[in-house]
Short mmCIF file of C-alpha atoms in Angstrom, two decimals:
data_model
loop_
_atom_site.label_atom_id
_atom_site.label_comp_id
_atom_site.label_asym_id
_atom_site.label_seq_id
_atom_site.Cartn_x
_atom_site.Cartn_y
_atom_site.Cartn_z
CA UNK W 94 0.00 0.00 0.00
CA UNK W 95 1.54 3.29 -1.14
CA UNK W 96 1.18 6.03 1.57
CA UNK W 97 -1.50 8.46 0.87
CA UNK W 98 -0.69 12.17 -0.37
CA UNK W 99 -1.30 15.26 1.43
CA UNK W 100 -1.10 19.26 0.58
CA UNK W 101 -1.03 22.01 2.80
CA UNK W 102 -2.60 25.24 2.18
CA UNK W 103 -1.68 28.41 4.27
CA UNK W 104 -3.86 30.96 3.50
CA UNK W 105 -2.67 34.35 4.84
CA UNK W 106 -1.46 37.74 3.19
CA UNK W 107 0.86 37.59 6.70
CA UNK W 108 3.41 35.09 5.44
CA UNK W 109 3.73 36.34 1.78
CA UNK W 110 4.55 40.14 3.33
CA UNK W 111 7.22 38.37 5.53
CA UNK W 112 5.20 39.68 9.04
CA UNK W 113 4.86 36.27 10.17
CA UNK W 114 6.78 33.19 9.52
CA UNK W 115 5.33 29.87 9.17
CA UNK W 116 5.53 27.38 11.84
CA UNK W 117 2.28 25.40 10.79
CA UNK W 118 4.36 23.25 8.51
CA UNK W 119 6.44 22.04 10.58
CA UNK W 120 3.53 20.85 12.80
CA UNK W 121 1.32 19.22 10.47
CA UNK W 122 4.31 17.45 8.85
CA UNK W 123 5.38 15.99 11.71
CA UNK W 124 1.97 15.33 12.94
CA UNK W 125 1.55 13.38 8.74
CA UNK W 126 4.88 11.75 9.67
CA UNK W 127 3.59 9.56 12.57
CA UNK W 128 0.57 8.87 10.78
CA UNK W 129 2.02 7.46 7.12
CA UNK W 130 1.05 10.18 5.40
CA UNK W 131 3.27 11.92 2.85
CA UNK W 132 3.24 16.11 3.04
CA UNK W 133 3.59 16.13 -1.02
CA UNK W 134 3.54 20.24 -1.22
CA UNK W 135 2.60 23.14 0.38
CA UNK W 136 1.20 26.27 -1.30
CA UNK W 137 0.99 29.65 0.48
CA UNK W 138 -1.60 31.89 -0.81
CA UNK W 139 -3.46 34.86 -0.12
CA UNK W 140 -6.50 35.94 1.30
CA UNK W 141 -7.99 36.64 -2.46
CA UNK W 142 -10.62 34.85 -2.97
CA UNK W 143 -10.33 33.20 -6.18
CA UNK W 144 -6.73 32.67 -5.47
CA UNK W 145 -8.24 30.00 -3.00
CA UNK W 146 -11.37 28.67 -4.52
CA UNK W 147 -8.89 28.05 -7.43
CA UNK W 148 -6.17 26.12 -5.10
CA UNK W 149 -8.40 23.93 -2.91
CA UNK W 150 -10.43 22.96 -6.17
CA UNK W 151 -6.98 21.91 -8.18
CA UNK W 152 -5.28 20.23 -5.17
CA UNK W 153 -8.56 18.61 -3.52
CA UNK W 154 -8.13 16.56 -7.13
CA UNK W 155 -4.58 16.30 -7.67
CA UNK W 156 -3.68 14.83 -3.84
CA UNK W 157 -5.36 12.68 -1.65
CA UNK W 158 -6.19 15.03 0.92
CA UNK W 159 -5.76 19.20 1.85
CA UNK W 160 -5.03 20.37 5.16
CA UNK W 161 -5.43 24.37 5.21
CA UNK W 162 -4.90 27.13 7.69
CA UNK W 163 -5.86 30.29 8.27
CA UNK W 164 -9.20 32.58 7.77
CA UNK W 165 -11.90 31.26 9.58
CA UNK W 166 -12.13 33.53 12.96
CA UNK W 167 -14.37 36.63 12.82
CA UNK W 168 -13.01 39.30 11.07
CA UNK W 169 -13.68 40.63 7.15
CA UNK W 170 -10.28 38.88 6.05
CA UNK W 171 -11.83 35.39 7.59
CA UNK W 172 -12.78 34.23 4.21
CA UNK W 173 -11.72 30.44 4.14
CA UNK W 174 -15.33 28.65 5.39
CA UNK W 175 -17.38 30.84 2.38
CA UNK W 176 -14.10 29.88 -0.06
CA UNK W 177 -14.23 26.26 0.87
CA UNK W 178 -18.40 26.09 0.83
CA UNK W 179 -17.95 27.75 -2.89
CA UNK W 180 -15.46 25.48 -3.97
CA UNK W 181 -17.56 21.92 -3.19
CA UNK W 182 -20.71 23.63 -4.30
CA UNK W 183 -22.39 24.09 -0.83
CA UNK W 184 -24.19 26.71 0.78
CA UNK W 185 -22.94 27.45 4.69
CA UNK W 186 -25.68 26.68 7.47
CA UNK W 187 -25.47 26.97 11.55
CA UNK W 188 -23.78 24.27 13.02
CA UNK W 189 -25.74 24.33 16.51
CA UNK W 190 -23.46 23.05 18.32
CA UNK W 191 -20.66 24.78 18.09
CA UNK W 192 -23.24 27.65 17.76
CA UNK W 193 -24.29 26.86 21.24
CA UNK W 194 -20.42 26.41 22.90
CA UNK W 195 -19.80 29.96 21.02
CA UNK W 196 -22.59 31.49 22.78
CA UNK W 197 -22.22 29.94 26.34
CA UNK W 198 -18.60 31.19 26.09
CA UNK W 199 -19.71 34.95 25.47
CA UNK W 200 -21.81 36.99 27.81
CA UNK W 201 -25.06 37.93 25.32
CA UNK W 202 -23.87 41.44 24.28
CA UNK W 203 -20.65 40.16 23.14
CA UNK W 204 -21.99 36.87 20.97
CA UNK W 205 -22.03 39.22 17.97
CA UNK W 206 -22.34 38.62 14.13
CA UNK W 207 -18.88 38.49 13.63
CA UNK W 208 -18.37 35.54 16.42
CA UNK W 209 -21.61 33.55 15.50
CA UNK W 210 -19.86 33.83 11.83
CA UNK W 211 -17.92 30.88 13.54
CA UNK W 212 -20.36 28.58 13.92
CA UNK W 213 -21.50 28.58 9.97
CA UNK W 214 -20.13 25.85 8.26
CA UNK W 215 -20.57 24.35 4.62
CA UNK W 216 -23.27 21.57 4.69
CA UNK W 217 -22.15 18.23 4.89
CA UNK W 218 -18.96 18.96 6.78
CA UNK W 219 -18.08 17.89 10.19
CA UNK W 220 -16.69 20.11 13.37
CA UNK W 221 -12.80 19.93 14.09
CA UNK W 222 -12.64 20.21 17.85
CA UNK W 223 -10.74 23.41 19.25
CA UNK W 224 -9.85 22.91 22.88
CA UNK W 225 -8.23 26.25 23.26
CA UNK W 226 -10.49 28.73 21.62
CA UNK W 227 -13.85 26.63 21.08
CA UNK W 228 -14.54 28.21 17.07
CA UNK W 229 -14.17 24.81 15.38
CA UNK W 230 -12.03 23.93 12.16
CA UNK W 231 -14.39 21.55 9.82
CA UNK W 232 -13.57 18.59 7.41
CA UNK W 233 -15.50 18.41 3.94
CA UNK W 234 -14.71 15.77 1.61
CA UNK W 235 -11.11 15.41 1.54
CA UNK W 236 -10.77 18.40 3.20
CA UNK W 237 -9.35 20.19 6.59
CA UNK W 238 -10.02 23.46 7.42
CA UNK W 239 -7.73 24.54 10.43
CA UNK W 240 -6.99 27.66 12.55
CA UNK W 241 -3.89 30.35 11.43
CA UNK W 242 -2.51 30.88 15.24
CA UNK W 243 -0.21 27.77 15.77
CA UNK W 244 -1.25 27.22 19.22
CA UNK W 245 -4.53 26.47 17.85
CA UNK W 246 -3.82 24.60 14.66
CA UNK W 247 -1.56 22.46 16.94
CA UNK W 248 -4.30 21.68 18.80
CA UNK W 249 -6.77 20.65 15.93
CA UNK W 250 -4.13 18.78 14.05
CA UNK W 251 -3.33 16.68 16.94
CA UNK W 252 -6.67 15.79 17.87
CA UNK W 253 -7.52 14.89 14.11
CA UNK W 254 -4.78 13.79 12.06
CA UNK W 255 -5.00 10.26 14.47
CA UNK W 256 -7.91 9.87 13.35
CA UNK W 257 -7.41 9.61 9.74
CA UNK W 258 -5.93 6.31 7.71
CA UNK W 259 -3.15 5.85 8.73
CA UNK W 260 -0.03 3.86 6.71
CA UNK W 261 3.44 2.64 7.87
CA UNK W 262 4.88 5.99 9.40
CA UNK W 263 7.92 7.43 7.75
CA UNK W 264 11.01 7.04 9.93
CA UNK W 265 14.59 8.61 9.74
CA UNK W 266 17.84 7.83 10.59
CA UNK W 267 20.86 11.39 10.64
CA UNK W 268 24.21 11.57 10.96
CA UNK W 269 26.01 15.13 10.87
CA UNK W 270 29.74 15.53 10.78
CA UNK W 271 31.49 19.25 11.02
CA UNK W 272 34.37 20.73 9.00
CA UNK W 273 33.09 18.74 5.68
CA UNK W 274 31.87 19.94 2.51
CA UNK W 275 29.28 18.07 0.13
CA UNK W 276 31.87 18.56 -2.39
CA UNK W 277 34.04 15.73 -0.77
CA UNK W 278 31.59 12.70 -0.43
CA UNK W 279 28.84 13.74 -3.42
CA UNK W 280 29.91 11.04 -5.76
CA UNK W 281 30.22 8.45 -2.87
CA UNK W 282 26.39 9.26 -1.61
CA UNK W 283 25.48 9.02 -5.39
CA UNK W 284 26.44 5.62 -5.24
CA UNK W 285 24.93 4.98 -1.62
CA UNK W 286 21.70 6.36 -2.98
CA UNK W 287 21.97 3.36 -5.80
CA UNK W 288 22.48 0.65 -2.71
CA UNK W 289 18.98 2.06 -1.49
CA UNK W 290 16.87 2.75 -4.08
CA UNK W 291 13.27 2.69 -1.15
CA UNK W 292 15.28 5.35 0.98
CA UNK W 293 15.60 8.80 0.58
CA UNK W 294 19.06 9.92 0.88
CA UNK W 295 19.76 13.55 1.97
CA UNK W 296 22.57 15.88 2.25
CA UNK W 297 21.99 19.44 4.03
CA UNK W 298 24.79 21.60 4.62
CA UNK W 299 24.65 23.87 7.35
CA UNK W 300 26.56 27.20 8.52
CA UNK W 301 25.72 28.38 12.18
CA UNK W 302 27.60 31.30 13.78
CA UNK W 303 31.80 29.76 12.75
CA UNK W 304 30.75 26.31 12.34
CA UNK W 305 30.42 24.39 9.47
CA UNK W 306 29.21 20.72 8.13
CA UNK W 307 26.73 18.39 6.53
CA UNK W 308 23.97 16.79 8.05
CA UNK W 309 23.26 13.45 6.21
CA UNK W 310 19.93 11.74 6.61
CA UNK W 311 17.84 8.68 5.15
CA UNK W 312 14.08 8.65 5.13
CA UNK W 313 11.51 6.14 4.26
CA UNK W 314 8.70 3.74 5.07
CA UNK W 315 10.86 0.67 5.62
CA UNK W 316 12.31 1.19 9.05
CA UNK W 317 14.83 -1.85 8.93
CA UNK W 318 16.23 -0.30 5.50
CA UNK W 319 16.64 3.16 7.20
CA UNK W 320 18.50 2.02 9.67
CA UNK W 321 20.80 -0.27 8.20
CA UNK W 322 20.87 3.15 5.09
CA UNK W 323 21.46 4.92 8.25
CA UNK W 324 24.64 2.94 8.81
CA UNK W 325 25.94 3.45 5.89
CA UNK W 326 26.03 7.32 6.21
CA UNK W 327 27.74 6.46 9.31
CA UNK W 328 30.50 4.82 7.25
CA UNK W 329 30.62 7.66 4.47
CA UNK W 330 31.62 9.92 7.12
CA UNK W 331 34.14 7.63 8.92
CA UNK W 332 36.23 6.86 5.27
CA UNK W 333 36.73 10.42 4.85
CA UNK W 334 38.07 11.29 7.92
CA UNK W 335 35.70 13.12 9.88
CA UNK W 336 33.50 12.27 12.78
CA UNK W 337 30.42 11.02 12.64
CA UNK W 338 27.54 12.59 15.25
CA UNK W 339 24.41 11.04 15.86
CA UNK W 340 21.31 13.06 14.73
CA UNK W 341 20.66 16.50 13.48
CA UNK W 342 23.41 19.49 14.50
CA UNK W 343 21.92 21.97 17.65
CA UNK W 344 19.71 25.11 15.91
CA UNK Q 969 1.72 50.97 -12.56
CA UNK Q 970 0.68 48.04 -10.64
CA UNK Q 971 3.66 46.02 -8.69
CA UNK Q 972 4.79 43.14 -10.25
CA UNK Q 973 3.59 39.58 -9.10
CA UNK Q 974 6.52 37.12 -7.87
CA UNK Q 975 6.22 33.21 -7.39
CA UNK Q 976 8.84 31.66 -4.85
CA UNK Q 977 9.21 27.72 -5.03
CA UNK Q 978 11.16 26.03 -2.10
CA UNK Q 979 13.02 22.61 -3.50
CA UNK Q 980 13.34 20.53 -0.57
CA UNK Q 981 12.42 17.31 0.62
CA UNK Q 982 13.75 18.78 4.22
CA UNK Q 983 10.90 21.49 4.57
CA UNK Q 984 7.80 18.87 3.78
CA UNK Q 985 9.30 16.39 6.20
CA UNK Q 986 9.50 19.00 9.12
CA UNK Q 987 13.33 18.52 9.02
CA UNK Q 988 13.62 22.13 8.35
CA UNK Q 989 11.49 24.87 9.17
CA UNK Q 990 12.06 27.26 6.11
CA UNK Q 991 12.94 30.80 6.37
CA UNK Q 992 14.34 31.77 3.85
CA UNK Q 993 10.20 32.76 2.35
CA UNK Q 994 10.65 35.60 5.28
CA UNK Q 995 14.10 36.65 3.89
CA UNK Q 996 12.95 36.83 -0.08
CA UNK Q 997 9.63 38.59 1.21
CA UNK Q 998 11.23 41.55 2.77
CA UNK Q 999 13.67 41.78 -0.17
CA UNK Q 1000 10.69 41.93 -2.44
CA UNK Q 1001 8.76 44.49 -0.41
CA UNK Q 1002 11.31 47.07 -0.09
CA UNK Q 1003 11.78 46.59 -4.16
CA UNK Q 1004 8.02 46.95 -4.64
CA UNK Q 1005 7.61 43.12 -5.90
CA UNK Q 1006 4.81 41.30 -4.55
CA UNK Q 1007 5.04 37.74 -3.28
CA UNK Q 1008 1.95 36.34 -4.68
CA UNK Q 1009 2.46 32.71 -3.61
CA UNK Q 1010 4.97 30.30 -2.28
CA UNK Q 1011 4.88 26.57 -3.25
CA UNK Q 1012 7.18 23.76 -1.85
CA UNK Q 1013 7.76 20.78 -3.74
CA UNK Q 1014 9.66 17.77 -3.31
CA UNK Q 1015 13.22 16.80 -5.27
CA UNK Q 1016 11.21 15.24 -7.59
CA UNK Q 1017 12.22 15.93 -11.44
CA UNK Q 1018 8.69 16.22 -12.98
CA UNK Q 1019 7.17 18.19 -10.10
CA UNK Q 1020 9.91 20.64 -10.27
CA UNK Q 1021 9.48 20.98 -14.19
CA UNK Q 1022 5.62 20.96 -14.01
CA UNK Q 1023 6.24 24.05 -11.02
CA UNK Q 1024 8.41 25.78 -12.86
CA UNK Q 1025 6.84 25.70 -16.65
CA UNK Q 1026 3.48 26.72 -14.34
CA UNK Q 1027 4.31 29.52 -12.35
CA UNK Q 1028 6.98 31.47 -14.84
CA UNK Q 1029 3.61 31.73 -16.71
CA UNK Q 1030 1.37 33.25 -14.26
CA UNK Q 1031 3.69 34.99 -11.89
CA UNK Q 1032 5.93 38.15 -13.47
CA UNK Q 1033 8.65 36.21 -11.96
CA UNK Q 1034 10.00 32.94 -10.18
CA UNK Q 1035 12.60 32.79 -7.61
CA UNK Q 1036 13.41 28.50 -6.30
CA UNK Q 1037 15.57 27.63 -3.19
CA UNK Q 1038 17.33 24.30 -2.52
CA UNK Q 1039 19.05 21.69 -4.79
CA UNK Q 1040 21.81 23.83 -6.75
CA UNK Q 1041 24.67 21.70 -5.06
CA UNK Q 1042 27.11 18.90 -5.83
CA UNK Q 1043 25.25 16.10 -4.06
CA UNK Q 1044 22.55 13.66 -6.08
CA UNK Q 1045 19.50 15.02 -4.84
CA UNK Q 1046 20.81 18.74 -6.16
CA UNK Q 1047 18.36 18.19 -9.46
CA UNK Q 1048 16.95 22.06 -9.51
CA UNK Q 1049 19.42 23.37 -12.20
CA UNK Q 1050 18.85 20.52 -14.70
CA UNK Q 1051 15.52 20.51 -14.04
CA UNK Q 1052 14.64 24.17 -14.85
CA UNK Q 1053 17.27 23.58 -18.31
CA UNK Q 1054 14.68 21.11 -19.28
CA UNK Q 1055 11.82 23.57 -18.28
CA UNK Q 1056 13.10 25.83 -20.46
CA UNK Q 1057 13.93 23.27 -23.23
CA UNK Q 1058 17.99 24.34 -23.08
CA UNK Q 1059 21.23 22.16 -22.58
CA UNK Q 1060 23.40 23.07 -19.61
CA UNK Q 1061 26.87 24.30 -20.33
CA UNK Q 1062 30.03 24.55 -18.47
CA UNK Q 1063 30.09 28.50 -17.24
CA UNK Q 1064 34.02 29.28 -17.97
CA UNK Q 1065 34.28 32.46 -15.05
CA UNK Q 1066 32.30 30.03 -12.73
CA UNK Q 1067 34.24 26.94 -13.49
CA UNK Q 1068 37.48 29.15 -12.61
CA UNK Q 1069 36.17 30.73 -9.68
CA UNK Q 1070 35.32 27.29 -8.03
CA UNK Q 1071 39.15 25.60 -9.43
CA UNK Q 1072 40.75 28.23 -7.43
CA UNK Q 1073 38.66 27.19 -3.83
CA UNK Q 1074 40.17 23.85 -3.71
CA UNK Q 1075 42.94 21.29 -4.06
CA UNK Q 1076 42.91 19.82 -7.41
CA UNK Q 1077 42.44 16.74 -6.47
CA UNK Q 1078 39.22 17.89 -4.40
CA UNK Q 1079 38.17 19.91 -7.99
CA UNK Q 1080 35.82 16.55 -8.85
CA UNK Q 1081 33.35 15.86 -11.00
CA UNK Q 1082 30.77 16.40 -8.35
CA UNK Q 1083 32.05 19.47 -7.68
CA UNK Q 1084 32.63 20.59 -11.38
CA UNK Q 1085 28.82 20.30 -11.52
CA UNK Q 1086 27.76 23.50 -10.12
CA UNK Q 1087 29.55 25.45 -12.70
CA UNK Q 1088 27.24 24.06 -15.43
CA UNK Q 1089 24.42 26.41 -16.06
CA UNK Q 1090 21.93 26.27 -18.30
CA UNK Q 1091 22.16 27.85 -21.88
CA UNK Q 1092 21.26 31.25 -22.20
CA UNK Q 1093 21.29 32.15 -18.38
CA UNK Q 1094 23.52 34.38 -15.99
CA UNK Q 1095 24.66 33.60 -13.29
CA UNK Q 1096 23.76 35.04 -9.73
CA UNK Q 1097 26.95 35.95 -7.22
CA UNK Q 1098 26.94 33.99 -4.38
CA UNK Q 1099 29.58 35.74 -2.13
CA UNK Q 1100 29.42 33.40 0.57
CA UNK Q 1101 30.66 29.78 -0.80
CA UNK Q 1102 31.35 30.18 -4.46
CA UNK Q 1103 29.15 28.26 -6.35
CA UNK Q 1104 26.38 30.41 -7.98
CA UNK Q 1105 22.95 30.68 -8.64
CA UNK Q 1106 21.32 31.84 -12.40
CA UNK Q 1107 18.71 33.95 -13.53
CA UNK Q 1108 17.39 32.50 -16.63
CA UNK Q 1109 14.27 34.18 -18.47
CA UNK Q 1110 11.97 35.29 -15.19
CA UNK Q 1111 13.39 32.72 -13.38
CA UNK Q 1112 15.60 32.95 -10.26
CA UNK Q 1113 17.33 29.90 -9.23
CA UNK Q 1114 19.16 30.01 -5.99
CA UNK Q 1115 20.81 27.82 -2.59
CA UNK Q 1116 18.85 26.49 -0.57
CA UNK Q 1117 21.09 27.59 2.39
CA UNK Q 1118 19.64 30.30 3.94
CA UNK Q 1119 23.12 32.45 4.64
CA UNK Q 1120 23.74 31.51 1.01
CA UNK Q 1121 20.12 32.57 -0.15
CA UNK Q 1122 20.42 35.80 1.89
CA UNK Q 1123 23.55 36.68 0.30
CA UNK Q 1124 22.10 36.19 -3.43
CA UNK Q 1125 18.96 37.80 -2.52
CA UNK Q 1126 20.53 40.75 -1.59
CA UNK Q 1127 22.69 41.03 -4.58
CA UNK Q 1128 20.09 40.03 -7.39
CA UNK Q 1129 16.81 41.44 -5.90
CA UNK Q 1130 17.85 45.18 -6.19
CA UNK Q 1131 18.71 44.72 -9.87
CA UNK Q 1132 15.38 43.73 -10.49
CA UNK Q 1133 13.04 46.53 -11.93
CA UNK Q 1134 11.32 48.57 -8.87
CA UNK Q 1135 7.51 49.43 -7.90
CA UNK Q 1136 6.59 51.39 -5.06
CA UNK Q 1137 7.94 49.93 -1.79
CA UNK Q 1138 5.04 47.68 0.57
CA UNK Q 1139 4.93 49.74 3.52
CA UNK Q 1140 3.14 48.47 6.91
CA UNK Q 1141 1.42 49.76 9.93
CA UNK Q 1142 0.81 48.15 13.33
CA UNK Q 1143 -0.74 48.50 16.49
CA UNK Q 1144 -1.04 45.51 18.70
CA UNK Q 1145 -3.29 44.83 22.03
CA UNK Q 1146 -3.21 42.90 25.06
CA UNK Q 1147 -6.71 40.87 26.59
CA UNK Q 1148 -8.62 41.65 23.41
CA UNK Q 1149 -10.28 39.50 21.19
CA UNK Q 1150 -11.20 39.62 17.52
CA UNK Q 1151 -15.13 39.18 17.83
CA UNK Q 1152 -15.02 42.69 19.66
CA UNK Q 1153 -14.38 45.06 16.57
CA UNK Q 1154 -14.58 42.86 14.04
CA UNK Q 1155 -17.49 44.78 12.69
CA UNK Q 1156 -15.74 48.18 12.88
CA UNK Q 1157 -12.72 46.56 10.69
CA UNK Q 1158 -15.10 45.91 8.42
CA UNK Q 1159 -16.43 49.02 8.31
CA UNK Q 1160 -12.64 50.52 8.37
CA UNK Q 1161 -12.02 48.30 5.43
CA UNK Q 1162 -14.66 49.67 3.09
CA UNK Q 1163 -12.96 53.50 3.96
CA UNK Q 1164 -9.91 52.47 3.16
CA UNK Q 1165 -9.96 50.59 -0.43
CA UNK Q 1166 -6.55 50.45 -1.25
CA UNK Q 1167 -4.82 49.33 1.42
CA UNK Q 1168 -5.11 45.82 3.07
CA UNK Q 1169 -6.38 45.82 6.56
CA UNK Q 1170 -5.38 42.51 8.53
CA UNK Q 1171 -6.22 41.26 12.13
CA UNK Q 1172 -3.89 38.40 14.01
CA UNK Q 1173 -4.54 37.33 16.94
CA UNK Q 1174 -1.66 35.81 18.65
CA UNK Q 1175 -1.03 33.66 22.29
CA UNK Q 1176 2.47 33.41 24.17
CA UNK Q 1177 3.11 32.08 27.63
CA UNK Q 1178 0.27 33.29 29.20
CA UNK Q 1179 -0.52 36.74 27.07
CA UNK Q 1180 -2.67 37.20 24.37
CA UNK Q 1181 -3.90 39.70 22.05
CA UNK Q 1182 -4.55 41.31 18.73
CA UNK Q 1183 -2.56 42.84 16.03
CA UNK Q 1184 -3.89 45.24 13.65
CA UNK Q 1185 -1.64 45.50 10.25
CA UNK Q 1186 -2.27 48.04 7.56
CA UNK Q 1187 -0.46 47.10 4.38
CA UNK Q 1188 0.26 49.31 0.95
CA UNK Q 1189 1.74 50.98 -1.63
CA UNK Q 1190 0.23 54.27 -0.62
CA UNK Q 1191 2.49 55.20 2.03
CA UNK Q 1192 -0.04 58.02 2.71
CA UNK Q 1193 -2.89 56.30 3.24
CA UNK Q 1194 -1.33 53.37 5.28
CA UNK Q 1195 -0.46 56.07 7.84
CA UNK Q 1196 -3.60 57.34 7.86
CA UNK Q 1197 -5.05 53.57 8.05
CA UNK Q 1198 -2.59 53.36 10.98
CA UNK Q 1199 -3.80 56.05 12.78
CA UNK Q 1200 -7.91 54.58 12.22
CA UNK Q 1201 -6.43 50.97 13.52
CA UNK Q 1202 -5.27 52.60 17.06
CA UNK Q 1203 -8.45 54.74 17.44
CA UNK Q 1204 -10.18 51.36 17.14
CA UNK Q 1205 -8.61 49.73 19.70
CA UNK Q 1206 -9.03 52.48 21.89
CA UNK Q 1207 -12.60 52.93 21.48
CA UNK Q 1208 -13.19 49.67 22.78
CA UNK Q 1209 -11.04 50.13 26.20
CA UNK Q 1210 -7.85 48.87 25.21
CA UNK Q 1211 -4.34 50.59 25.13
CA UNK Q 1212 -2.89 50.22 21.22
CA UNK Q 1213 0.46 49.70 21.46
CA UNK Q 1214 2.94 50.74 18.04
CA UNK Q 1215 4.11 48.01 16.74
CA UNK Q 1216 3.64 44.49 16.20
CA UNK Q 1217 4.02 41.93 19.63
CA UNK Q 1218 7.49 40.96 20.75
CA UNK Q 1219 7.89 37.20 19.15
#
């Protein structure tokens, strides 16, 4: 069984100006990771709305599932929920429940328009729990419509990316060395990369503050093959003369 | 004149797996604000040869311009510069001022075929200075092909992006709050938003340690009016019993 595909949509003008910068990724990847799913591309787009009726229709098709973030709390740039109901076709109704937690939460004056915006979702989806701010994400089809702030998208991934099919989970095996360019091993990993053809072989150099070096690191489904892959890096290293390190280098 | 569109595609197998949390989007973004260039979307895609092809044919034809990170090296998985000569339908040639450059870094018995790689560019391109290791980047057509590295990216950023042909600068302004939630004024930014047309009003709402808050962002290319959008964002919050603070939140 070949793992299942995922994309990642962030949808916020913040990233693309450079004011904020993405952490989401890294969560949801990792999160995929555990599960067996492969994060096959992410796309960051703006709040235009076109721009994402456009993307979730192409990549709803084109991978196996979407994951998005960003746009559904309260205010006029919140445009996700009406984006994703336009793109399957659906009109966007009052999902009582959540209407109900939203207005419990708020004392009467405050449950405005703009916060019972949060409880509309598109027909035919189903809530994604938020245990930190109660507005809910929503799944529709093959798709996941999460929160922007990564406290909260941390919080809905982890409560329902277990709950999706899961496949083998990808593992990884990393050796770093210092004092070592790529340069000096390339054609040697070529050839490594040959002896493995399931694994992925990677080579990352890195530069941080007066130190230098390449991290090396296989990746794949087969966890027996990584590690023994894994080994083998371990070697590379060794036969040109520097040391081996287990893992990634310190940030 | 309206500002230019710009399409930034991260090569990397490290960013989708969570290995790497990217920042070199951040880096470009600010580049391409102060020059007047708008990022319009970021994609990342695996080191796979068709995806980077399909990517690259794709966006040089509905972005003004492309700029890639990641796989310009000597190692096996460092595809991006023969992929883009395909893209473009061009053989790669040996660059004679590059090939020179990278002969007089090392020993020439280190000088190896794997090495001798990165001076190959594709027909028809020039090359992009990389003042920190050597081994450059290109510009061929719209495209902008760089190192994945981000002190290496940095460094060509900085020396290719002010070449490019200037708009207007982006410029921002932000006020931030503490113990303030969206659903409060979320109908007066809406109403805010409809006075000011041209420039893009944004609300984040943001949670660390055991603060949280709001920040307002007015974004243009009307320096004018952002001020003046500025100065409508703070009387906001302090109509609804908050102190607006300049700026956006510490990190």
């Amino acid at each position: 069984m070949s793992p299942k595909t995922a994309c990642f949509l962030v949808i916020g003008n913040e990233v693309l100006s450079g004011r904020t910068r993405d952490s989401n990724t890294q969560t949801l990847a990792h999160a995929l990771n555990a599960q067996g799913i492969i994060l096959s591309e992410v796309r960051v787009i703006p709040d235009i709305p076109q721009r994402i009726i456009d993307a979730v229709t192409e990549c709803r098709a084109r991978f196996d599932m979407v994951f998005t973030s960003g746009g559904i709390g309260p205010t006029h740039d919140d445009i996700t929920t009406a984006c994703v109901a336009e793109a399957f076709g659906v009109a966007l109704r009052c999902h009582q429940e959540s209407y109900d937690a939203l207005n419990a939460l708020f004392p009467e004056e405050a449950f405005n328009q703009a916060r019972q915006k949060m409880a509309w979702l598109p027909e035919g989806s189903t809530p994604i729990k938020n245990t930190v701010s109660t507005a809910p994400g929503f799944s529709i089809g093959n798709v996941h419509v999460m929160a922007g702030v990564p406290s909260i998208f941390r919080a809905m991934v982890q409560w329902l990316v277990p709950q999706l099919e899961a496949g083998a989970p990808l593992t990884m095996c990393s050796w770093h060395a210092f004092n070592v360019y790529e340069g000096t091993f390339a054609e040697a990993l070529t050839t490594l990369q040959g002896d493995f053809k399931t694994i992925d072989l990677g080579s990352y150099p890195f530069a941080r503050d007066d130190k230098h070096g390449v991290a090396l690191v296989a990746k794949g489904y087969d966890s027996h093959a990584v590690q023994e892959a894994g080994r083998a890096l371990k070697s590379l290293l060794t036969q040109i003369g520097v040391t081996p390190i287990s893992g990634e280098p310190a940030p």
